[in-house]
Short mmCIF file of C-alpha atoms and ligand atoms in Angstrom, two decimals:
data_model
loop_
_atom_site.label_atom_id
_atom_site.label_comp_id
_atom_site.label_asym_id
_atom_site.label_seq_id
_atom_site.Cartn_x
_atom_site.Cartn_y
_atom_site.Cartn_z
CA MET H 1 -7.57 -79.22 -25.79
CA THR H 2 -4.37 -80.94 -25.94
CA VAL H 3 -1.57 -78.05 -26.27
CA THR H 4 1.47 -79.03 -28.12
CA SER H 5 4.78 -77.52 -27.72
CA PRO H 6 6.06 -75.60 -31.17
CA PRO H 7 9.07 -77.42 -32.27
CA SER H 8 12.42 -75.34 -30.88
CA PRO H 9 13.98 -73.03 -32.23
CA ILE H 10 11.27 -71.23 -34.28
CA LEU H 11 12.78 -70.26 -37.42
CA PRO H 12 12.96 -67.26 -39.58
CA GLY H 13 9.77 -67.49 -41.75
CA ALA H 14 7.71 -68.18 -38.88
CA THR H 15 5.26 -65.45 -37.76
CA ILE H 16 5.81 -63.51 -34.16
CA GLY H 17 2.72 -61.84 -32.49
CA PHE H 18 2.98 -58.96 -30.24
CA LEU H 19 0.41 -58.20 -27.57
CA GLY H 20 1.04 -54.00 -27.71
CA GLY H 21 2.12 -52.26 -30.98
CA GLY H 22 4.04 -49.18 -29.47
CA GLN H 23 7.49 -48.10 -30.14
CA LEU H 24 8.82 -50.99 -28.35
CA GLY H 25 6.97 -53.35 -30.61
CA ARG H 26 7.82 -51.57 -33.30
CA MET H 27 11.18 -51.55 -33.07
CA THR H 28 11.29 -55.44 -32.20
CA ALA H 29 9.34 -55.77 -35.52
CA PHE H 30 12.07 -54.04 -37.61
CA ALA H 31 14.71 -56.37 -35.98
CA ALA H 32 12.34 -59.57 -36.39
CA ARG H 33 11.94 -58.39 -40.23
CA SER H 34 15.60 -58.14 -40.68
CA MET H 35 15.59 -61.64 -39.34
CA GLY H 36 12.97 -63.14 -41.83
CA TYR H 37 10.39 -63.23 -39.56
CA ASP H 38 6.66 -61.94 -40.25
CA ILE H 39 4.61 -59.90 -37.53
CA HIS H 40 1.05 -59.75 -36.57
CA VAL H 41 0.05 -57.39 -33.89
CA LEU H 42 -2.70 -56.66 -31.43
CA ASP H 43 -3.46 -53.08 -30.18
CA PRO H 44 -6.31 -51.05 -28.88
CA GLU H 45 -4.78 -48.26 -31.57
CA ALA H 46 -5.72 -48.82 -34.95
CA SER H 47 -2.75 -46.69 -36.25
CA CYS H 48 -0.30 -47.93 -33.59
CA ALA H 49 3.46 -47.50 -34.30
CA THR H 50 4.05 -51.30 -34.84
CA ARG H 51 1.30 -51.24 -37.76
CA PRO H 52 3.84 -50.44 -40.66
CA VAL H 53 5.98 -52.95 -39.83
CA ALA H 54 3.27 -55.76 -39.21
CA SER H 55 1.33 -57.59 -42.02
CA ARG H 56 -1.70 -58.08 -40.06
CA THR H 57 -3.31 -55.67 -37.20
CA ILE H 58 -5.78 -56.58 -34.98
CA THR H 59 -7.53 -53.76 -33.06
CA ALA H 60 -8.56 -54.58 -29.89
CA PRO H 61 -8.38 -53.71 -25.74
CA PHE H 62 -5.72 -55.71 -24.29
CA ASN H 63 -8.71 -57.53 -21.97
CA ASP H 64 -10.40 -59.10 -25.56
CA VAL H 65 -10.06 -62.80 -25.27
CA ALA H 66 -11.16 -63.46 -28.75
CA ALA H 67 -9.11 -61.11 -30.34
CA ALA H 68 -5.96 -62.58 -28.80
CA ILE H 69 -7.38 -66.08 -29.80
CA GLU H 70 -7.52 -64.62 -33.15
CA LEU H 71 -3.84 -63.57 -32.80
CA ALA H 72 -2.46 -66.62 -31.32
CA SER H 73 -4.10 -68.91 -33.81
CA GLN H 74 -2.12 -67.58 -36.68
CA CYS H 75 1.22 -66.91 -34.78
CA ASP H 76 4.21 -69.52 -33.93
CA VAL H 77 5.28 -67.42 -30.60
CA VAL H 78 3.64 -64.55 -28.98
CA THR H 79 5.31 -61.83 -26.97
CA LEU H 80 4.38 -58.68 -25.36
CA GLU H 81 5.61 -54.92 -25.42
CA ILE H 82 3.39 -53.77 -22.56
CA GLU H 83 2.79 -55.65 -19.17
CA GLN H 84 -0.84 -54.43 -18.57
CA ILE H 85 -2.51 -57.50 -20.75
CA HIS H 86 -5.69 -58.98 -18.76
CA PRO H 87 -4.51 -62.35 -17.36
CA ASP H 88 -7.41 -64.22 -19.20
CA VAL H 89 -5.47 -62.96 -22.49
CA LEU H 90 -2.40 -64.59 -21.26
CA ASP H 91 -3.96 -67.65 -20.43
CA ALA H 92 -5.98 -67.94 -23.79
CA VAL H 93 -2.93 -67.38 -25.79
CA ALA H 94 -0.45 -69.49 -23.71
CA SER H 95 -3.33 -72.15 -24.25
CA ARG H 96 -2.75 -72.04 -28.17
CA THR H 97 0.88 -71.37 -28.79
CA ALA H 98 3.96 -70.18 -27.37
CA LEU H 99 3.72 -67.26 -24.92
CA ARG H 100 7.19 -65.74 -23.94
CA PRO H 101 7.38 -64.63 -21.33
CA GLY H 102 4.69 -66.62 -19.84
CA ARG H 103 1.74 -65.83 -17.66
CA ASP H 104 3.44 -66.21 -14.40
CA PRO H 105 6.16 -63.48 -14.35
CA VAL H 106 3.85 -60.77 -16.20
CA TYR H 107 1.22 -61.48 -13.64
CA ILE H 108 3.67 -60.63 -11.01
CA ILE H 109 5.03 -58.07 -12.82
CA GLN H 110 1.69 -56.06 -13.90
CA ASP H 111 0.69 -54.99 -10.13
CA ARG H 112 3.21 -52.81 -8.58
CA ILE H 113 2.12 -54.26 -5.06
CA ARG H 114 2.20 -57.60 -6.03
CA GLN H 115 5.79 -57.33 -7.92
CA LYS H 116 6.85 -55.45 -4.41
CA GLN H 117 5.82 -58.37 -2.40
CA TRP H 118 7.16 -60.93 -4.62
CA LEU H 119 10.32 -59.18 -4.71
CA LYS H 120 10.59 -58.53 -0.82
CA ALA H 121 9.55 -62.60 -0.43
CA GLN H 122 12.41 -63.41 -2.43
CA GLY H 123 14.89 -61.27 -0.52
CA PHE H 124 15.82 -58.79 -3.19
CA PRO H 125 16.84 -55.31 -2.10
CA LEU H 126 13.98 -52.66 -1.79
CA GLY H 127 13.10 -49.25 -0.57
CA ASN H 128 10.56 -49.21 2.39
CA PHE H 129 7.20 -49.59 1.08
CA VAL H 130 3.37 -50.37 2.07
CA ALA H 131 0.28 -51.50 0.36
CA ALA H 132 -2.32 -48.86 1.05
CA GLN H 133 -5.74 -49.84 1.70
CA GLN H 134 -7.40 -46.35 2.66
CA ALA H 135 -6.29 -42.77 2.87
CA SER H 136 -5.20 -42.88 6.17
CA ASP H 137 -2.72 -45.78 5.29
CA VAL H 138 -1.16 -42.85 2.97
CA ALA H 139 -0.78 -40.60 5.57
CA ASP H 140 0.59 -43.00 7.96
CA ALA H 141 3.46 -44.04 5.43
CA VAL H 142 4.64 -40.31 5.18
CA ARG H 143 4.38 -40.23 9.30
CA SER H 144 6.82 -43.52 9.42
CA PHE H 145 8.94 -42.96 6.47
CA GLY H 146 8.75 -39.04 5.60
CA PRO H 147 8.42 -37.99 2.12
CA CYS H 148 7.20 -40.78 -0.02
CA ILE H 149 5.79 -41.55 -3.54
CA ALA H 150 2.09 -43.04 -3.96
CA LYS H 151 2.14 -45.16 -7.02
CA SER H 152 -1.27 -46.80 -8.55
CA THR H 153 -1.04 -50.35 -9.00
CA HIS H 154 -1.50 -50.80 -12.45
CA GLY H 155 -1.30 -48.65 -15.50
CA GLY H 156 1.56 -46.25 -14.28
CA TYR H 157 4.29 -45.46 -16.81
CA ASP H 158 6.80 -42.63 -17.55
CA GLY H 159 5.90 -41.29 -13.95
CA ARG H 160 2.17 -41.51 -14.45
CA GLY H 161 -0.02 -42.43 -11.88
CA GLN H 162 2.30 -41.42 -9.51
CA VAL H 163 1.81 -38.67 -6.68
CA ARG H 164 4.79 -37.04 -4.45
CA LEU H 165 4.25 -35.93 -0.94
CA SER H 166 5.87 -34.98 1.86
CA GLU H 167 3.41 -34.14 4.70
CA PRO H 168 1.01 -36.75 6.30
CA GLU H 169 -1.88 -34.26 5.52
CA GLN H 170 -1.77 -34.65 2.08
CA GLY H 171 -2.55 -38.60 1.92
CA ASP H 172 -6.35 -38.11 1.49
CA GLY H 173 -5.03 -35.83 -1.65
CA ALA H 174 -3.11 -38.64 -3.06
CA TRP H 175 -5.35 -41.18 -2.34
CA SER H 176 -8.23 -39.25 -4.61
CA ALA H 177 -5.80 -38.45 -6.91
CA LEU H 178 -5.18 -42.28 -7.56
CA GLY H 179 -8.95 -43.05 -8.10
CA SER H 180 -9.55 -44.18 -4.09
CA ARG H 181 -8.35 -47.64 -4.31
CA GLU H 182 -5.41 -49.47 -3.09
CA CYS H 183 -2.08 -48.09 -3.99
CA LEU H 184 1.53 -48.49 -3.13
CA VAL H 185 3.01 -46.05 -1.01
CA GLU H 186 7.25 -46.09 -1.46
CA GLN H 187 9.56 -44.24 0.80
CA LYS H 188 11.40 -41.31 -1.14
CA VAL H 189 14.77 -43.08 -1.76
CA ASP H 190 18.08 -40.77 -1.31
CA ILE H 191 18.89 -41.27 -4.89
CA HIS H 192 22.79 -41.28 -5.76
CA TYR H 193 22.15 -42.32 -9.19
CA GLU H 194 20.19 -44.88 -11.30
CA LEU H 195 21.12 -48.00 -13.31
CA SER H 196 19.45 -50.48 -15.23
CA VAL H 197 20.33 -54.04 -16.10
CA LEU H 198 18.83 -56.23 -18.99
CA VAL H 199 18.93 -59.56 -18.91
CA ALA H 200 17.68 -62.39 -21.63
CA ARG H 201 16.85 -65.59 -21.15
CA SER H 202 15.59 -68.60 -23.65
CA PRO H 203 13.30 -71.44 -22.93
CA SER H 204 16.27 -73.78 -22.40
CA GLY H 205 17.48 -71.27 -19.45
CA ALA H 206 20.36 -69.85 -21.35
CA VAL H 207 21.12 -66.05 -19.67
CA ALA H 208 22.69 -63.26 -21.53
CA VAL H 209 23.41 -60.04 -18.99
CA TYR H 210 23.98 -56.81 -20.69
CA PRO H 211 26.59 -54.25 -19.03
CA PRO H 212 24.30 -51.92 -16.66
CA SER H 213 22.94 -48.95 -18.44
CA ARG H 214 23.25 -45.24 -16.29
CA ASN H 215 20.01 -43.34 -16.49
CA HIS H 216 18.70 -39.84 -15.64
CA HIS H 217 14.95 -38.96 -15.05
CA THR H 218 13.39 -35.93 -14.97
CA SER H 219 9.82 -35.96 -13.38
CA GLY H 220 9.75 -39.48 -13.44
CA VAL H 221 10.70 -39.90 -17.12
CA LEU H 222 13.65 -41.04 -18.71
CA THR H 223 15.48 -38.28 -20.26
CA TRP H 224 19.00 -39.69 -21.68
CA ALA H 225 20.65 -43.16 -20.85
CA VAL H 226 24.28 -44.22 -21.53
CA VAL H 227 26.39 -47.38 -21.69
CA PRO H 228 28.92 -48.04 -20.00
CA ALA H 229 27.67 -46.96 -17.00
CA VAL H 230 31.01 -45.50 -15.67
CA ILE H 231 30.76 -47.46 -12.08
CA SER H 232 33.05 -49.37 -10.10
CA ASP H 233 33.62 -53.33 -11.45
CA ASP H 234 32.14 -53.92 -7.83
CA MET H 235 28.88 -52.19 -8.59
CA THR H 236 28.83 -53.62 -12.23
CA SER H 237 28.84 -57.25 -10.78
CA ARG H 238 26.60 -56.31 -7.88
CA ALA H 239 24.04 -54.96 -10.42
CA GLN H 240 24.57 -57.93 -12.75
CA THR H 241 24.15 -60.80 -10.38
CA LEU H 242 21.27 -59.05 -8.90
CA ALA H 243 19.26 -58.71 -12.22
CA ARG H 244 20.45 -62.50 -13.26
CA ASN H 245 18.94 -63.44 -10.17
CA VAL H 246 15.81 -61.78 -10.26
CA ALA H 247 15.36 -63.05 -14.05
CA GLU H 248 16.05 -66.90 -13.11
CA ARG H 249 13.74 -66.90 -10.31
CA ILE H 250 10.91 -65.11 -11.80
CA GLY H 251 11.50 -67.78 -14.82
CA ILE H 252 11.48 -64.56 -17.51
CA VAL H 253 11.71 -65.98 -21.38
CA GLY H 254 12.28 -63.25 -23.42
CA LEU H 255 13.82 -59.92 -21.80
CA LEU H 256 13.55 -58.60 -18.00
CA ALA H 257 14.86 -55.05 -17.22
CA VAL H 258 15.61 -54.48 -13.71
CA GLU H 259 15.30 -50.84 -12.91
CA CYS H 260 18.13 -49.77 -9.79
CA PHE H 261 18.61 -47.21 -7.70
CA VAL H 262 21.95 -46.69 -5.93
CA THR H 263 21.46 -44.83 -2.44
CA THR H 264 23.66 -42.04 -1.35
CA GLY H 265 24.52 -44.48 1.38
CA GLY H 266 25.91 -46.71 -1.86
CA GLU H 267 23.19 -49.22 -1.29
CA LEU H 268 21.71 -50.96 -4.71
CA LEU H 269 17.85 -51.40 -4.32
CA VAL H 270 15.61 -52.76 -7.10
CA ASN H 271 13.02 -49.92 -8.23
CA GLU H 272 10.91 -51.94 -10.46
CA LEU H 273 10.92 -54.73 -13.19
CA ALA H 274 9.61 -54.84 -16.85
CA PRO H 275 9.42 -58.15 -18.68
CA ARG H 276 10.11 -56.58 -22.47
CA PRO H 277 12.38 -54.30 -24.12
CA HIS H 278 13.27 -50.92 -22.05
CA ASN H 279 13.61 -47.32 -23.00
CA THR H 280 16.93 -47.48 -21.02
CA TYR H 281 18.59 -50.07 -23.51
CA HIS H 282 17.64 -48.38 -26.90
CA HIS H 283 21.47 -47.45 -26.92
CA SER H 284 21.83 -51.35 -27.61
CA GLU H 285 21.03 -50.82 -31.11
CA ARG H 286 24.11 -48.68 -31.69
CA GLY H 287 26.68 -49.35 -29.08
CA LEU H 288 26.20 -53.23 -28.20
CA ALA H 289 26.92 -56.64 -30.43
CA THR H 290 23.36 -57.43 -29.98
CA SER H 291 20.58 -55.05 -29.65
CA GLN H 292 17.77 -55.71 -26.91
CA PHE H 293 15.12 -55.91 -29.82
CA GLU H 294 17.31 -58.77 -31.89
CA GLN H 295 17.84 -60.53 -28.81
CA LEU H 296 14.00 -60.31 -27.46
CA VAL H 297 13.64 -62.27 -30.81
CA ARG H 298 16.45 -64.38 -30.43
CA ALA H 299 15.28 -65.17 -26.86
CA ILE H 300 11.76 -66.06 -27.78
CA CYS H 301 12.60 -68.17 -30.64
CA ASP H 302 15.14 -70.25 -28.86
CA LEU H 303 17.84 -69.12 -31.09
CA PRO H 304 21.30 -68.89 -29.46
CA LEU H 305 21.75 -65.58 -27.40
CA GLY H 306 23.83 -62.53 -29.00
CA SER H 307 26.70 -61.54 -27.33
CA THR H 308 26.16 -58.57 -24.97
CA GLU H 309 29.70 -56.99 -25.45
CA LEU H 310 30.06 -53.39 -25.57
CA PHE H 311 31.38 -52.45 -29.12
CA ALA H 312 31.27 -48.58 -28.52
CA PRO H 313 30.01 -46.51 -26.07
CA SER H 314 26.44 -45.34 -26.65
CA ALA H 315 24.09 -42.69 -25.20
CA ILE H 316 20.20 -41.98 -26.10
CA ALA H 317 18.06 -39.04 -25.37
CA ASN H 318 14.38 -39.22 -25.34
CA LEU H 319 12.24 -36.92 -27.57
CA LEU H 320 8.85 -35.84 -25.82
CA GLY H 321 6.00 -34.46 -27.83
CA ASP H 322 7.02 -30.93 -26.21
CA VAL H 323 9.79 -30.84 -28.63
CA TRP H 324 6.98 -30.56 -31.67
CA LEU H 325 5.11 -28.21 -29.67
CA GLN H 326 7.64 -25.33 -29.67
CA ASP H 327 7.30 -22.40 -31.67
CA THR H 328 10.24 -23.56 -33.83
CA ALA H 329 10.08 -26.68 -35.82
CA PRO H 330 12.81 -29.48 -34.75
CA ASP H 331 15.93 -28.74 -36.65
CA MET H 332 16.73 -32.16 -37.81
CA SER H 333 19.29 -31.23 -40.38
CA TYR H 334 21.15 -29.04 -37.75
CA ALA H 335 20.97 -31.90 -35.02
CA LEU H 336 22.32 -34.74 -37.30
CA GLN H 337 25.59 -32.72 -37.93
CA VAL H 338 26.65 -34.27 -34.94
CA PRO H 339 29.36 -37.03 -35.79
CA GLY H 340 27.93 -40.25 -34.62
CA SER H 341 24.08 -39.41 -33.91
CA ARG H 342 21.12 -40.63 -35.15
CA VAL H 343 17.61 -39.97 -35.16
CA HIS H 344 14.70 -42.44 -34.25
CA LEU H 345 11.12 -41.69 -34.61
CA TYR H 346 8.17 -44.24 -33.88
CA GLY H 347 5.88 -42.75 -36.60
CA LYS H 348 3.38 -41.53 -33.76
CA ALA H 349 0.68 -38.68 -35.21
CA GLY H 350 -0.23 -36.31 -32.78
CA ALA H 351 2.59 -34.58 -30.55
CA ARG H 352 1.31 -34.51 -26.62
CA ALA H 353 3.29 -32.79 -24.25
CA GLY H 354 5.09 -35.87 -22.20
CA ARG H 355 4.25 -38.38 -25.12
CA LYS H 356 7.35 -40.26 -26.28
CA MET H 357 7.41 -39.75 -29.94
CA GLY H 358 11.16 -40.84 -30.82
CA HIS H 359 14.82 -40.52 -29.05
CA LEU H 360 18.20 -39.24 -30.69
CA SER H 361 21.51 -41.58 -30.40
CA ALA H 362 24.86 -41.10 -30.42
CA VAL H 363 28.28 -42.98 -30.27
CA GLY H 364 31.42 -41.93 -29.00
CA ASP H 365 35.09 -42.56 -27.85
CA THR H 366 33.94 -42.72 -24.25
CA ALA H 367 30.41 -42.84 -22.15
CA GLN H 368 30.99 -38.87 -21.63
CA ASP H 369 31.43 -38.45 -25.35
CA ALA H 370 28.54 -40.46 -26.52
CA LEU H 371 26.32 -38.66 -23.89
CA GLY H 372 27.64 -35.05 -24.81
CA ARG H 373 26.98 -35.91 -28.39
CA VAL H 374 23.38 -36.86 -27.90
CA LEU H 375 23.14 -33.72 -25.56
CA ASP H 376 24.41 -31.62 -28.16
CA CYS H 377 22.49 -33.02 -30.78
CA TYR H 378 19.38 -32.80 -28.49
CA ARG H 379 20.21 -29.05 -28.03
CA ARG H 380 20.49 -28.10 -31.67
CA LEU H 381 17.03 -29.77 -32.44
CA SER H 382 15.15 -28.26 -29.48
CA PRO H 383 17.09 -25.39 -27.51
CA GLY H 384 13.63 -24.27 -26.27
CA THR H 385 13.43 -27.41 -24.30
CA ILE H 386 16.56 -28.10 -22.72
CA ALA H 387 15.80 -26.27 -20.07
CA SER H 388 13.23 -28.68 -18.79
CA PHE H 389 15.16 -31.30 -19.38
CA ASP H 390 17.33 -31.10 -16.15
CA VAL H 391 20.82 -31.93 -17.69
CA HIS H 392 23.63 -29.77 -17.67
CA GLU H 393 27.47 -29.69 -17.91
CA PRO H 394 27.72 -30.97 -14.15
CA VAL H 395 26.09 -34.20 -15.21
CA LEU H 396 28.81 -35.01 -17.87
CA SER H 397 31.22 -34.68 -15.07
CA HIS H 398 29.12 -36.30 -12.63
CA ILE H 399 29.11 -39.57 -14.61
CA SER H 400 32.96 -39.50 -14.74
CA SER H 401 32.86 -39.40 -10.94
P1 LIG Z 1 9.07 -46.07 -16.33
O1 LIG Z 1 7.64 -46.23 -17.22
O2 LIG Z 1 9.89 -44.53 -16.87
O3 LIG Z 1 9.90 -47.00 -15.93
P2 LIG Z 1 7.31 -45.72 -14.07
O4 LIG Z 1 6.42 -44.68 -14.21
O5 LIG Z 1 7.24 -47.26 -14.14
O6 LIG Z 1 8.36 -44.85 -15.32
P3 LIG Z 1 8.88 -45.50 -11.49
O7 LIG Z 1 9.90 -46.54 -12.47
O8 LIG Z 1 8.26 -46.42 -10.33
O9 LIG Z 1 7.93 -45.16 -12.61
O10 LIG Z 1 9.46 -44.06 -11.28
C1 LIG Z 1 10.02 -43.26 -12.44
C2 LIG Z 1 11.26 -42.62 -11.78
O11 LIG Z 1 10.93 -41.69 -10.75
C3 LIG Z 1 12.32 -43.22 -11.23
O12 LIG Z 1 13.17 -43.96 -12.05
C4 LIG Z 1 12.74 -42.30 -10.09
O13 LIG Z 1 13.64 -41.24 -10.83
C5 LIG Z 1 11.64 -41.84 -9.63
N1 LIG Z 1 11.41 -42.55 -8.12
C6 LIG Z 1 10.37 -43.46 -8.32
N2 LIG Z 1 10.14 -44.15 -7.26
C7 LIG Z 1 11.31 -43.43 -6.24
C8 LIG Z 1 11.10 -43.83 -4.88
N3 LIG Z 1 10.39 -44.44 -4.10
N4 LIG Z 1 11.99 -43.08 -4.45
C9 LIG Z 1 12.93 -42.17 -5.18
N5 LIG Z 1 12.72 -41.78 -6.50
C10 LIG Z 1 11.61 -42.60 -7.08
MG1 LIG Z 2 10.54 -47.19 -13.99
#
């Protein structure tokens, strides 16, 4: 079959297909709708979060080649909001329409070991890791590195598919907890703080790099993110250069989020990559000239990339299902009295502990102000869950240091 490239740019009126219909697809679809595009989505869940924003939903798993071909046949460009798409599906879509990002970066990123080995081969800075082929490899890693985190190669997110271990004797348990199959074992990094940098790249190679976001996780799940990151100019430029280099080397078209650790020794390390919109840049909708969602649409449609200029310090706090499982219902009216705050819900039925249901955002005069507001908003919404949030006043002063 002869593959013809679509005319570039892909203009409003065209149809964008999404592999994956979770909240990232939903928010990107809102942005695309605002710009005049039609949306089709493929997701295993019939009632996925993107469904209300799409004119067509195909319910199928991410390894269903026939369903993916059906999606591709009606779309001018197909993108993805989750990296766990079967390579056969990526190939099938790419042979019929523009797939952005393309197969190669997604293939590298979707396997944690392949991703780490690729980053290492390219010379990007990483913590120590091994690819464990058997339980004894996990134990050996702890013997040589000290405390470690074992991670499944596929499908982990929000800290799932990970086991923390500090003694070699825990190797067998970690190996079986991860399904007794090949896994990644990383040395536990001595983290001073966490950053991410989002990069957008268009088919013609134009690049836009976002200001770094400062991020806080609790038990492996993002709790809040704020921009600006309140870091030195030197760290800003090191992180942006690193992210840009990774995006160009891997040949992303669309978005690439580079999650980083800054160690207590001041080293900047890559944690992991995501070839799609990222939870740590939800504040881009509030405080930056171009939201990550609009930017993805611009990039995949080969429109000029938007400015990444900071208009207002902004922060987000995630709303997990736990908020709805309290004795008292979340008090939206009280929470939204906080100036500059907004609530973003993903329309998911069925709150479960740890499930991302939405987020809060706030803008402020400074990063501390924006973060203080969003946390105040969170406390008002759900005073009962703030304890597990692991964020207290010292965090606010910490980011000013
Ligand atoms: P997400 O979907 O939120 O990106 P994930 O499930 O892909 O998360 P990681 O990014 O690997 O998981 O880890 C989540 C968090 O756990 C990190 O942001 C960090 O706080 C902590 N973490 C992960 N790996 C390490 C490590 N090697 N050393 C120290 N902390 C780590
Ligand atoms: Mg991560």
